[in-house]
Amino acid sequence: MRKVSALLLGSERRAISGLAGLYASRMLGLFMVLPVLALYADTLEGSTPLLVGVALGIYGLTQATLQIPFGLLSDRIGRKRVIALGLVIFALGSMVAALSDTMVGIIAGRALQGGGAVAAAIMALLADQTREEVRTAAMAIIGLSIGVSFAIAMVLGPWLAAWAGLAGVFWFTALLTLVGLLVLWRWVPAAPRRRRHRDVSMDRQQFKSVIMRPDLWRLDVSIFSLHLVLMAIFVAVPFRLLGAGVPIEYHGLAYLGIMALSFVAMVPLIVVAEKKQQMRLMCLLAIGAIVISLAGLGLPFFAGDWLFVWLFVFFTGFNLLEATLPSMLSKLAPAGAKGTAMGVYSTSQFLGAFLGGTLGGLLAHFGGLNAVFIGCAGLALCWWVAMWWMPSPPPLSSEIVALDDTHADTLDLLMEHLADVVGVEDVMLVPEERLVYLKVNRQQLDRATLTRLMSPPQS
């Protein structure tokens, strides 16, 4: 096994910080509209609750459709070129929405924003720029940046809209994206190589086996359902805050308090899930919290200050699932198939966002605001039942080990020996990548034997 320092190199620090910033700024631009679009829709020609919902979620449809093709294109013409193209498309979509005074124009702009589907290309470039032993930490930083960007968007969106209107939100997004192009050009280093990384990239040969696994399928259903209800309720939540006496210009402060408290409440639950191996229990608890909070938001006798209680409960469950579902997927995905599993998972998330916005608009149009919450509570209850039968994920981790030249003639024998190592649960050896993908139980792993097997023989 190659012995290299796990400390980040200077180029890795630049790549991680720059790409995490790009990823987070895109998500910030997409999410800032959530808490404000419904409130400002009456200034747009042709606005209806249904079209508001479509505008909220339409980015998910184009994102789900194009993210895999963009990722494959980056293998052919280069990561930076594809990311730059996606950022330009995203900026154009923001400008189209900023210049629109009709709901159809807003929908077109949001769809174009989703067309800048560069998430897979960003992750692939990050993999190109980082060594195997630090890549997991790099991916975790990206995940953390997404959570932080969502929280900031919930606060910043209402403040910008109160100051500069809905168009100001989209202009700010466009400006942020142009800054992102500068970061990509001047700060993120050029990738020294382009390779397929099975821990981040989609492998079409593994697609069928991944999508047919019930344990992974349940996680895809979970992220689909989570973003469905999130997008659906934001057709109605801003009006609930108005009804509770919170002026538009103070909605950001309301979300700030709710999100801050929910993050504080989430942390000990994540510790229990990870350290005590109670992933399944925490997942069911989070979905149950979402069911109860949505039902509370939809029942008319829970009014006034109850609104803030239910939003706190909802976002605690939401943030807990956003943190634990990817961890569960990492544990359950077969060796060498994490990238494929994550691709299906992300596509499910974006489709959930699209259908959630549309469903929320339909429910609001035909049944009013209460129907949005009650309908979503019913769907979340079905989701909870589906997850009840999920077994607890095993405490497994992914590891990637580089092959040495001395292993070239003994690959079959090496794979057999690796499979026999205590704590190694799954092995995938890929000669063309010169890598071995492992699923290991680190509490039981015989690290000494693994190191001896992967070390070149002494001459």
Coordinates of C-alpha atoms in Angstrom, one line a residue:
M1 CA 0.0 0.0 0.0
R2 CA 1.4 3.4 -0.9
K3 CA 2.4 5.4 2.1
V4 CA 1.6 9.1 1.5
S5 CA 0.6 11.8 3.9
A6 CA -3.1 12.3 4.4
L7 CA -2.5 16.0 4.9
L8 CA -3.9 18.1 2.1
L9 CA -1.6 19.4 -0.6
G10 CA -1.7 23.0 -1.6
S11 CA -3.4 22.2 -4.9
E12 CA -5.9 20.0 -3.1
R13 CA -6.8 22.8 -0.7
R14 CA -7.4 25.1 -3.7
A15 CA -9.5 22.5 -5.5
I16 CA -11.6 21.7 -2.5
S17 CA -12.3 25.3 -1.4
G18 CA -13.0 26.5 -5.0
L19 CA -15.2 23.6 -6.0
A20 CA -17.1 23.6 -2.7
G21 CA -17.7 27.3 -3.2
L22 CA -19.0 26.7 -6.8
Y23 CA -21.3 23.9 -5.7
A24 CA -22.6 25.9 -2.7
S25 CA -23.2 29.0 -4.8
R26 CA -25.3 27.2 -7.3
M27 CA -27.4 25.6 -4.6
L28 CA -27.7 29.0 -2.9
G29 CA -29.0 30.5 -6.2
L30 CA -31.6 27.7 -6.6
F31 CA -32.8 27.8 -3.0
M32 CA -33.0 31.6 -2.4
V33 CA -36.2 31.6 -4.4
L34 CA -38.0 29.1 -2.2
P35 CA -39.1 31.4 0.7
V36 CA -40.0 34.4 -1.6
L37 CA -41.4 33.3 -4.9
A38 CA -45.0 32.6 -3.7
L39 CA -45.1 36.0 -1.9
Y40 CA -44.1 38.0 -5.0
A41 CA -45.9 35.9 -7.6
D42 CA -48.9 38.3 -7.6
T43 CA -46.7 40.9 -9.4
L44 CA -46.2 38.5 -12.3
E45 CA -48.6 38.2 -15.2
G46 CA -50.4 34.9 -15.5
S47 CA -49.5 33.8 -11.9
T48 CA -51.5 30.9 -10.4
P49 CA -50.7 28.6 -7.4
L50 CA -50.0 25.8 -9.9
L51 CA -47.5 27.8 -11.9
V52 CA -45.8 29.0 -8.7
G53 CA -45.3 25.4 -7.8
V54 CA -44.0 24.5 -11.3
A55 CA -41.6 27.5 -11.1
L56 CA -40.2 26.3 -7.8
G57 CA -39.5 22.8 -8.9
I58 CA -38.9 23.0 -12.7
Y59 CA -35.1 23.2 -12.2
G60 CA -35.2 19.6 -10.8
L61 CA -36.5 18.3 -14.1
T62 CA -33.8 19.8 -16.2
Q63 CA -31.2 19.0 -13.6
A64 CA -32.2 15.3 -13.4
T65 CA -32.3 15.1 -17.2
L66 CA -28.9 16.6 -17.9
Q67 CA -26.6 15.8 -15.0
I68 CA -25.5 12.4 -16.3
P69 CA -25.0 13.7 -19.9
F70 CA -22.9 16.6 -18.6
G71 CA -20.8 14.2 -16.5
L72 CA -20.1 12.0 -19.5
L73 CA -19.3 15.1 -21.6
S74 CA -16.7 16.1 -19.0
D75 CA -15.0 12.8 -19.6
R76 CA -14.6 13.7 -23.3
I77 CA -13.9 17.5 -23.5
G78 CA -12.6 18.3 -20.0
R79 CA -14.1 19.0 -16.6
K80 CA -13.4 22.8 -16.5
R81 CA -14.9 23.3 -19.9
V82 CA -18.2 21.6 -19.0
I83 CA -18.3 23.3 -15.6
A84 CA -17.8 26.7 -17.3
L85 CA -20.5 25.9 -19.8
G86 CA -22.9 24.9 -17.0
L87 CA -22.2 28.1 -15.1
V88 CA -22.9 30.2 -18.2
I89 CA -26.2 28.4 -18.7
F90 CA -27.1 28.9 -15.0
A91 CA -26.2 32.6 -15.2
L92 CA -28.3 33.0 -18.4
G93 CA -31.2 31.3 -16.7
S94 CA -30.9 33.7 -13.7
M95 CA -30.9 36.7 -16.1
V96 CA -34.0 35.4 -18.0
A97 CA -35.8 35.1 -14.7
A98 CA -34.6 38.5 -13.5
L99 CA -35.9 40.2 -16.7
S100 CA -39.2 38.4 -16.7
D101 CA -42.5 40.0 -15.6
T102 CA -44.6 36.9 -16.4
M103 CA -44.8 33.6 -14.6
V104 CA -44.0 31.7 -17.8
G105 CA -40.7 33.7 -18.0
I106 CA -39.8 32.8 -14.5
I107 CA -40.5 29.1 -15.2
A108 CA -38.3 29.3 -18.3
G109 CA -35.5 31.0 -16.3
R110 CA -35.6 28.4 -13.6
A111 CA -35.6 25.6 -16.1
L112 CA -32.5 27.1 -17.7
Q113 CA -30.9 27.3 -14.3
G114 CA -31.4 23.6 -13.8
G115 CA -29.9 23.1 -17.3
G116 CA -26.5 24.1 -15.9
A117 CA -26.3 20.6 -14.4
V118 CA -22.6 20.5 -13.5
A119 CA -22.8 18.7 -10.1
A120 CA -21.4 15.4 -11.6
A121 CA -18.6 17.3 -13.4
I122 CA -17.6 19.2 -10.2
M123 CA -17.4 16.0 -8.2
A124 CA -15.4 14.3 -11.0
L125 CA -12.9 17.3 -11.1
L126 CA -12.6 17.1 -7.3
A127 CA -11.8 13.4 -7.6
D128 CA -9.2 14.2 -10.3
Q129 CA -7.6 16.8 -8.0
T130 CA -7.4 14.7 -4.8
R131 CA -5.6 11.6 -3.7
E132 CA -7.6 8.5 -2.7
E133 CA -6.8 8.8 1.0
V134 CA -8.2 12.4 1.3
R135 CA -11.1 12.1 -1.2
T136 CA -13.7 11.0 1.4
A137 CA -13.0 14.1 3.5
A138 CA -13.1 16.3 0.4
M139 CA -16.5 14.9 -0.5
A140 CA -17.7 15.5 3.1
I141 CA -16.7 19.2 2.7
I142 CA -18.9 19.4 -0.4
G143 CA -21.8 17.9 1.5
L144 CA -21.3 20.3 4.4
S145 CA -21.2 23.3 1.9
I146 CA -24.6 22.2 0.5
G147 CA -26.2 22.2 4.0
V148 CA -24.8 25.6 4.8
S149 CA -25.9 27.1 1.5
F150 CA -29.5 26.0 2.1
A151 CA -29.5 27.6 5.5
I152 CA -28.0 30.8 4.2
A153 CA -30.5 30.9 1.2
M154 CA -33.4 30.7 3.6
V155 CA -32.2 33.8 5.4
L156 CA -30.7 35.8 2.4
G157 CA -33.5 35.2 0.0
P158 CA -36.2 37.1 2.0
W159 CA -33.8 39.9 2.8
L160 CA -32.7 40.4 -0.9
A161 CA -36.3 40.3 -2.1
A162 CA -37.4 42.9 0.5
W163 CA -34.6 45.2 -0.6
A164 CA -34.5 44.6 -4.4
G165 CA -37.6 42.6 -5.3
L166 CA -37.8 39.2 -6.8
A167 CA -35.7 40.3 -9.8
G168 CA -33.0 41.3 -7.3
V169 CA -32.7 37.7 -6.1
F170 CA -32.1 36.5 -9.6
W171 CA -29.6 39.3 -10.4
F172 CA -27.7 38.5 -7.3
T173 CA -27.6 34.8 -8.4
A174 CA -26.3 35.8 -11.8
L175 CA -23.6 37.9 -10.3
L176 CA -22.6 35.1 -7.9
T177 CA -22.3 32.7 -10.9
L178 CA -20.1 35.1 -12.8
V179 CA -17.8 35.3 -9.7
G180 CA -17.9 31.5 -9.8
L181 CA -16.5 31.5 -13.3
L182 CA -13.6 33.7 -12.1
V183 CA -12.9 31.3 -9.3
L184 CA -13.0 28.4 -11.7
W185 CA -10.6 30.1 -14.0
R186 CA -8.1 31.6 -11.6
W187 CA -8.3 29.6 -8.3
V188 CA -9.2 26.0 -9.1
P189 CA -6.1 24.2 -10.5
A190 CA -6.3 22.4 -13.9
A191 CA -6.8 18.7 -13.4
P192 CA -3.6 16.7 -14.1
R193 CA -5.6 13.9 -15.5
R194 CA -9.1 12.8 -16.4
R195 CA -10.1 9.4 -15.2
R196 CA -13.3 7.6 -14.3
H197 CA -13.7 7.4 -10.6
R198 CA -16.2 4.8 -9.5
D199 CA -16.6 6.4 -6.1
V200 CA -18.0 9.6 -7.7
S201 CA -18.9 8.8 -11.3
M202 CA -21.8 6.8 -12.9
D203 CA -20.9 3.4 -14.4
R204 CA -23.7 2.3 -16.7
Q205 CA -22.7 -1.3 -16.3
Q206 CA -23.6 -1.1 -12.6
F207 CA -26.8 0.8 -13.1
K208 CA -29.2 -2.1 -13.2
S209 CA -27.7 -3.9 -10.2
V210 CA -27.8 -0.7 -8.1
I211 CA -31.3 0.4 -8.9
M212 CA -32.7 -3.1 -8.2
R213 CA -31.4 -3.4 -4.7
P214 CA -34.2 -2.8 -2.2
D215 CA -32.0 -1.2 0.5
L216 CA -30.6 1.4 -2.0
W217 CA -34.1 1.8 -3.6
R218 CA -35.5 2.8 -0.2
L219 CA -32.8 5.5 0.1
D220 CA -33.7 6.8 -3.4
V221 CA -37.4 6.9 -2.3
S222 CA -36.4 8.8 0.8
I223 CA -34.4 11.6 -0.9
F224 CA -37.2 11.8 -3.5
S225 CA -39.9 12.2 -0.8
L226 CA -37.8 14.6 1.3
H227 CA -37.3 17.1 -1.5
L228 CA -40.9 16.5 -2.8
V229 CA -42.4 17.7 0.5
L230 CA -39.8 20.5 0.9
M231 CA -40.6 22.0 -2.5
A232 CA -44.4 21.5 -2.1
I233 CA -44.7 23.2 1.3
F234 CA -43.0 26.4 0.1
V235 CA -46.0 27.2 -2.0
A236 CA -47.7 27.8 1.4
V237 CA -45.2 28.4 4.2
P238 CA -44.5 32.0 3.3
F239 CA -48.2 32.8 3.6
R240 CA -48.3 31.1 7.0
L241 CA -45.6 33.4 8.2
L242 CA -47.5 36.4 6.9
G243 CA -50.6 35.1 8.7
A244 CA -48.6 34.8 11.9
G245 CA -47.9 38.5 11.8
V246 CA -44.3 38.3 10.4
P247 CA -43.7 41.1 7.8
I248 CA -42.0 40.1 4.6
E249 CA -38.8 41.9 5.5
Y250 CA -38.5 39.8 8.7
H251 CA -39.1 36.4 7.2
G252 CA -35.3 35.9 6.9
L253 CA -34.9 36.5 10.7
A254 CA -37.7 33.9 11.3
Y255 CA -36.0 31.3 9.2
L256 CA -32.6 32.2 10.8
G257 CA -33.9 31.4 14.3
I258 CA -35.7 28.2 13.1
M259 CA -32.7 26.9 11.1
A260 CA -30.2 27.7 13.9
L261 CA -32.3 25.8 16.5
S262 CA -32.9 22.9 14.2
F263 CA -29.2 22.5 13.6
V264 CA -28.5 22.5 17.3
A265 CA -31.2 19.9 17.8
M266 CA -29.9 17.8 15.0
V267 CA -26.3 17.4 16.2
P268 CA -26.9 15.0 19.1
L269 CA -29.2 12.9 16.9
I270 CA -26.5 12.5 14.3
V271 CA -24.0 11.4 17.0
V272 CA -26.5 8.8 18.2
A273 CA -27.0 7.6 14.6
E274 CA -23.3 7.3 13.8
K275 CA -21.7 6.4 17.1
K276 CA -24.4 4.1 18.4
Q277 CA -25.2 2.6 15.0
Q278 CA -28.9 3.7 15.2
M279 CA -29.2 4.9 11.6
R280 CA -32.6 3.2 11.0
L281 CA -34.1 4.5 14.3
M282 CA -33.0 8.1 13.6
C283 CA -34.3 7.9 10.0
L284 CA -37.7 6.7 11.2
L285 CA -37.7 9.4 13.9
A286 CA -36.9 12.1 11.4
I287 CA -39.6 11.0 9.0
G288 CA -42.1 10.7 11.8
A289 CA -41.2 14.3 12.9
I290 CA -41.9 15.5 9.3
V291 CA -45.3 13.7 9.3
I292 CA -46.3 15.2 12.6
S293 CA -45.1 18.7 11.7
L294 CA -46.9 18.7 8.3
A295 CA -50.1 17.5 9.9
G296 CA -49.8 20.2 12.6
L297 CA -49.2 22.9 9.9
G298 CA -52.3 21.8 8.1
L299 CA -54.7 21.6 11.0
P300 CA -56.6 24.9 11.6
F301 CA -56.7 24.7 15.4
F302 CA -52.9 24.8 15.5
A303 CA -52.3 28.5 14.8
G304 CA -50.2 31.4 16.2
D305 CA -47.0 30.4 17.8
W306 CA -47.5 26.7 16.9
L307 CA -46.4 27.6 13.4
F308 CA -42.8 28.1 14.6
V309 CA -42.9 24.9 16.7
W310 CA -44.0 22.9 13.6
L311 CA -41.4 24.5 11.3
F312 CA -38.7 23.8 13.9
V313 CA -39.8 20.1 14.1
F314 CA -39.9 19.9 10.3
F315 CA -36.5 21.4 9.7
T316 CA -34.9 19.3 12.4
G317 CA -36.2 16.2 10.7
F318 CA -35.2 17.6 7.3
N319 CA -31.6 18.4 8.3
L320 CA -31.2 15.1 10.1
L321 CA -32.2 13.2 6.9
E322 CA -30.0 15.4 4.7
A323 CA -27.0 14.4 6.9
T324 CA -27.8 10.7 7.4
L325 CA -29.2 9.5 4.1
P326 CA -25.9 10.0 2.2
S327 CA -24.0 8.3 5.0
M328 CA -26.4 5.3 4.8
L329 CA -25.9 5.2 1.1
S330 CA -22.2 5.1 1.5
K331 CA -22.5 2.2 3.9
L332 CA -24.8 0.2 1.7
A333 CA -23.4 0.8 -1.8
P334 CA -21.3 -2.2 -3.1
A335 CA -17.6 -1.8 -3.5
G336 CA -16.8 0.4 -6.5
A337 CA -20.5 1.3 -7.1
K338 CA -20.8 4.3 -4.8
G339 CA -20.7 6.8 -7.7
T340 CA -23.4 5.0 -9.6
A341 CA -25.6 4.7 -6.4
M342 CA -25.1 8.4 -5.8
G343 CA -26.0 9.3 -9.3
V344 CA -29.3 7.5 -9.0
Y345 CA -29.8 9.0 -5.6
S346 CA -29.2 12.6 -6.9
T347 CA -31.5 12.0 -9.9
S348 CA -34.2 10.9 -7.4
Q349 CA -33.7 14.1 -5.4
F350 CA -34.1 16.4 -8.4
L351 CA -37.2 14.5 -9.7
G352 CA -38.7 14.8 -6.2
A353 CA -38.1 18.6 -6.3
F354 CA -39.8 18.9 -9.6
L355 CA -42.8 16.8 -8.7
G356 CA -43.1 18.4 -5.3
G357 CA -43.3 21.9 -6.7
T358 CA -46.0 20.8 -9.1
L359 CA -47.9 18.8 -6.5
G360 CA -47.8 21.7 -4.0
G361 CA -49.1 24.0 -6.7
L362 CA -52.0 21.6 -7.6
L363 CA -53.0 21.2 -3.9
A364 CA -52.9 24.9 -3.3
H365 CA -54.9 25.6 -6.5
F366 CA -57.7 23.2 -5.8
G367 CA -57.7 22.8 -2.0
G368 CA -56.0 25.8 -0.5
L369 CA -53.0 26.1 1.8
N370 CA -54.1 23.5 4.4
A371 CA -54.5 20.9 1.6
V372 CA -50.8 21.3 0.8
F373 CA -49.7 20.4 4.3
I374 CA -52.3 17.6 4.8
G375 CA -51.5 16.1 1.4
C376 CA -47.8 16.1 2.1
A377 CA -48.3 14.6 5.5
G378 CA -50.2 11.7 3.9
L379 CA -47.4 11.1 1.5
A380 CA -44.8 11.3 4.2
L381 CA -46.7 8.8 6.2
C382 CA -46.6 6.3 3.3
W383 CA -42.9 7.0 3.1
W384 CA -42.5 6.2 6.8
V385 CA -44.3 2.9 6.4
A386 CA -42.0 2.0 3.4
M387 CA -38.9 2.7 5.5
W388 CA -40.2 0.7 8.5
W389 CA -39.1 -2.5 6.8
M390 CA -35.6 -1.2 6.1
P391 CA -32.9 -3.1 8.0
S392 CA -30.2 -1.2 9.8
P393 CA -27.2 -0.5 7.6
P394 CA -24.0 -2.4 8.6
P395 CA -21.2 -0.2 10.0
L396 CA -19.2 -0.3 6.8
S397 CA -16.9 2.2 5.2
S398 CA -15.4 2.6 1.7
E399 CA -11.7 2.4 1.1
I400 CA -9.7 2.8 -2.1
V401 CA -6.3 1.2 -2.3
A402 CA -3.8 1.9 -5.2
L403 CA -2.2 -1.1 -6.9
D404 CA 1.5 -1.4 -7.1
D405 CA 3.3 -2.5 -10.3
T406 CA 4.4 -5.7 -8.6
H407 CA 0.7 -6.9 -8.4
A408 CA 0.2 -7.0 -12.2
D409 CA 0.7 -10.7 -12.5
T410 CA -1.2 -11.8 -9.4
L411 CA -4.5 -9.9 -9.5
D412 CA -6.8 -12.9 -9.2
L413 CA -4.8 -14.3 -6.3
L414 CA -4.6 -10.8 -4.7
M415 CA -8.4 -10.5 -4.9
E416 CA -8.9 -13.8 -3.2
H417 CA -6.5 -12.9 -0.4
L418 CA -8.2 -9.5 0.1
A419 CA -11.6 -11.1 0.4
D420 CA -10.2 -13.4 3.2
V421 CA -9.0 -10.4 5.3
V422 CA -10.9 -10.1 8.5
G423 CA -13.2 -7.0 8.3
V424 CA -13.2 -6.8 4.5
E425 CA -16.8 -7.4 3.4
D426 CA -16.6 -6.6 -0.4
V427 CA -13.8 -6.3 -3.0
M428 CA -13.8 -4.8 -6.5
L429 CA -10.5 -4.8 -8.3
V430 CA -10.2 -2.5 -11.4
P431 CA -6.9 -3.1 -13.2
E432 CA -7.4 -0.3 -15.8
E433 CA -7.7 2.2 -12.9
R434 CA -5.0 0.5 -10.9
L435 CA -7.3 0.6 -7.9
V436 CA -9.0 -1.7 -5.5
Y437 CA -12.3 -0.7 -4.0
L438 CA -13.1 -2.2 -0.6
K439 CA -16.0 -2.2 1.8
V440 CA -14.6 -2.7 5.3
N441 CA -15.8 -2.9 8.9
R442 CA -13.1 -0.7 10.5
Q443 CA -13.9 -2.0 14.0
Q444 CA -12.9 -5.5 12.9
L445 CA -10.5 -4.8 10.1
D446 CA -7.1 -6.6 10.2
R447 CA -5.2 -3.5 9.0
A448 CA -1.8 -5.2 9.3
T449 CA -2.7 -8.0 7.0
L450 CA -4.3 -5.6 4.5
T451 CA -1.1 -3.5 4.5
R452 CA 1.1 -6.5 4.0
L453 CA -1.0 -7.7 1.1
M454 CA -0.8 -4.4 -0.7
S455 CA 2.8 -3.7 0.0
P456 CA 5.4 -4.6 -2.7
P457 CA 7.4 -7.7 -1.9
Q458 CA 10.8 -7.2 -0.4
S459 CA 13.7 -7.9 -2.8

